[in-house]
Amino acid sequence: METLDWTIFWVYIVVMIGLGFYLSRKNKSNKSYFFAGRDQKSALVIGVSIAATAMSSVNYSSFPTEIYGNGMYVTLSLPMFIIVALPQIKFIIPYFTNMDEPSAYSFLSKVFNRTVQAVVSVAYIIWRTTWAAVAMYICAKVLGLLADIELVYTIWICGLVCLVYAGLGGLRAILVTDLIQTCVMWGSVLIALIITSYRASGFFSMFNAGVDAEMTKPFSPFDSDIFTFDYTERISVLSAFIGVMIAFIARYGVDQIMIAKYMAAKNEKVAKKGFHISYIVALVMLISLAMLAFAMRWQADDTGKSGGPIPALKHMILLFQSFPQGFAGLLAAGLLAAAMSSVDSAANSCANAFVVDIYVNLFKKDKKKKPSVLLSKGMTVVFCIIGILVGWLIIAEMEKSIFVIANRILNAFGSPVLAVFIIAMFDTFVDNVSIIIGVVFGVGVSIYSAGYIDDIAIHLYAAIDLIATLGAAYLSAFILWVLEKRGWYKRRFTEGREAFLFKNRKNIKMDEEMRALDVLVESDVLDESDETDVVEEALDEVENVDEEEVQEVVDDEVAEEELNEKTVTDDEDLGEQVPAEDMNVEDEDVTL
């Protein structure tokens, strides 16, 4: 990298850190630090931030290098973005945007208990710190090749920048800067495609270079093996559908980072619009990165280096180094932006999980007193440092491609957390102890499979870890159930657990909010302007309510009133027909 490149790179870093300082002034509470005050009105900001966190430096480098080396098999997973959007929009977002809790996992203490909530948060922290470590490692590896700097130094450079930036601004800064970082990240790819298309005398000439190298497999030439049921096939339609669906449901449905961004929206309507924007942005970026692989191929053919034993990542670096001065700096800034968009969110969410779900839940005596923002910022810094160390000492030692590391660790480690959510939403058989056993076993299988299991489809790691967690939980629950039947053990359940099943939670929350609003109106706590604001928000919520659900609630209320009236009538008739003296009690003790 030349002087102009380093100037662009460091200016970008300074601007990002400056934004962190500026936006940190608004963080007066943990609600502001972790959830951006829950008043974000821009669906665009929410959506782009979700996409930026999901993409990261992992996709920036792994997607084009995977297509360059193995063809377009990986694109079989792209429809999952739209398929997975359906349950998110219908179930996940409505529940969490209406939940008034200090942590996304707070409801687990109501469904199970505080210990389960803490154990799940530990599993989440392992997942997300590892994710941050991989993102920093990949950014550092590419930056090291680009600038000819040793890996250990680039890991610490990337890590410390993310540490300072994430520790200051909280989620409010993350939302704003993610928008900027996405523009930088996508802008660097777009400029690379424009320059390479110009050099190749047109986009289609550049694209045909990849077609001639059979990079468009499995579509052209067609590969019938994609329809195989063989679980050892590297990528197939079946493995992509099952594995990616599980990974995406975990990523978008139970990841505390994503949930925090849903909760940051002013209302459910904004969050839903933001999610739609997020998968559109993600698809546009991934398609652009796929085209970057074709640009890499054209560059390799043009320079006569396509036939040599050069790794795909090196071809990506050679492409960017061939551009005019200043572009390498833009690329470095784009890579760092991609890493920061994941690392800052990961550190922020892990700090929230530790402070609320572990520290306050298990160790803080005065639970009504809210923890300080300083503690939250401090834990954010701690988790950034942990991510740096994991990336330096563990991830860097894995002799796997970036794409393989991403699927074995990033997509698979969320399965144990997803398993707990599935049980919490739809089951009442698994007890609290069995849940803990399942999570611990699932995390162990995730770690083991990532490091030692090789001969299975890349996308199936998420499915294996999910099955292992659910299997351990249900097997433990069955054994304890048998012991309970024999009188040797007493299973532990949270009282009234059925009331927290997913299908009832939205109605419960709506009832609570309506009762609270009635109390405020009746006690004249709300003035005229407040009433207007509340009514406007209520109208926004009403637009999102299904008419059939409303009619069901009305029918239930009518049926309940008729039953009460019938009960009163029967009681009155009974009082008229049965004289007190015919009863085996004294007159004065009879109350009709």
Short mmCIF file of N, CA and C in Angstrom, two decimals, residues 68-69 209-210 212-213 215 295-312 315 318:
data_model
loop_
_atom_site.label_atom_id
_atom_site.label_comp_id
_atom_site.label_asym_id
_atom_site.label_seq_id
_atom_site.Cartn_x
_atom_site.Cartn_y
_atom_site.Cartn_z
N TYR A 68 -14.73 -18.50 -6.88
CA TYR A 68 -13.54 -18.58 -7.73
C TYR A 68 -12.96 -19.99 -7.72
N GLY A 69 -12.92 -20.62 -6.56
CA GLY A 69 -12.28 -21.92 -6.45
C GLY A 69 -13.18 -23.10 -6.73
N ALA A 209 -15.13 -14.89 -18.92
CA ALA A 209 -13.88 -15.50 -18.46
C ALA A 209 -14.18 -16.52 -17.38
N GLY A 210 -15.13 -16.22 -16.52
CA GLY A 210 -15.52 -17.18 -15.49
C GLY A 210 -16.33 -18.34 -16.06
N ASP A 212 -16.01 -19.63 -19.07
CA ASP A 212 -15.05 -20.53 -19.73
C ASP A 212 -14.29 -21.39 -18.72
N ALA A 213 -14.11 -20.87 -17.52
CA ALA A 213 -13.41 -21.64 -16.47
C ALA A 213 -14.37 -22.50 -15.67
N MET A 215 -16.86 -21.67 -13.82
CA MET A 215 -17.20 -21.11 -12.51
C MET A 215 -18.70 -21.04 -12.29
N ALA A 295 -14.47 -11.13 -11.83
CA ALA A 295 -13.43 -10.13 -12.06
C ALA A 295 -12.05 -10.68 -11.68
N MET A 296 -12.00 -11.43 -10.59
CA MET A 296 -10.74 -12.06 -10.19
C MET A 296 -10.26 -13.04 -11.26
N ARG A 297 -11.20 -13.78 -11.86
CA ARG A 297 -10.82 -14.76 -12.88
C ARG A 297 -10.29 -14.07 -14.13
N TRP A 298 -10.96 -13.01 -14.55
CA TRP A 298 -10.48 -12.29 -15.73
C TRP A 298 -9.09 -11.73 -15.49
N GLN A 299 -8.86 -11.16 -14.32
CA GLN A 299 -7.55 -10.62 -13.99
C GLN A 299 -6.48 -11.71 -14.01
N ALA A 300 -6.81 -12.90 -13.47
CA ALA A 300 -5.85 -14.01 -13.45
C ALA A 300 -5.51 -14.46 -14.86
N ASP A 301 -6.53 -14.54 -15.74
CA ASP A 301 -6.29 -14.94 -17.12
C ASP A 301 -5.48 -13.87 -17.86
N ASP A 302 -5.79 -12.63 -17.60
CA ASP A 302 -5.12 -11.54 -18.30
C ASP A 302 -3.64 -11.44 -17.93
N THR A 303 -3.30 -11.79 -16.70
CA THR A 303 -1.90 -11.73 -16.24
C THR A 303 -1.19 -13.06 -16.37
N GLY A 304 -1.91 -14.10 -16.86
CA GLY A 304 -1.28 -15.40 -17.03
C GLY A 304 -1.03 -16.16 -15.76
N LYS A 305 -1.78 -15.85 -14.70
CA LYS A 305 -1.55 -16.51 -13.41
C LYS A 305 -2.69 -17.45 -13.01
N SER A 306 -3.61 -17.70 -13.92
CA SER A 306 -4.77 -18.52 -13.56
C SER A 306 -4.42 -19.99 -13.42
N GLY A 307 -3.33 -20.44 -14.06
CA GLY A 307 -3.01 -21.85 -14.00
C GLY A 307 -2.08 -22.24 -12.87
N GLY A 308 -1.55 -21.29 -12.14
CA GLY A 308 -0.59 -21.58 -11.09
C GLY A 308 -1.26 -21.97 -9.79
N PRO A 309 -0.48 -22.50 -8.85
CA PRO A 309 -1.02 -22.92 -7.54
C PRO A 309 -1.19 -21.74 -6.58
N ILE A 310 -1.97 -20.75 -7.00
CA ILE A 310 -2.17 -19.55 -6.19
C ILE A 310 -3.53 -19.64 -5.52
N PRO A 311 -3.60 -19.48 -4.20
CA PRO A 311 -4.90 -19.55 -3.52
C PRO A 311 -5.85 -18.47 -4.03
N ALA A 312 -7.15 -18.75 -3.92
CA ALA A 312 -8.16 -17.81 -4.41
C ALA A 312 -8.05 -16.46 -3.71
N HIS A 315 -5.54 -14.30 -5.33
CA HIS A 315 -6.02 -13.69 -6.58
C HIS A 315 -6.86 -12.46 -6.29
N LEU A 318 -4.33 -9.75 -5.60
CA LEU A 318 -3.66 -9.32 -6.83
C LEU A 318 -4.57 -8.42 -7.66
#
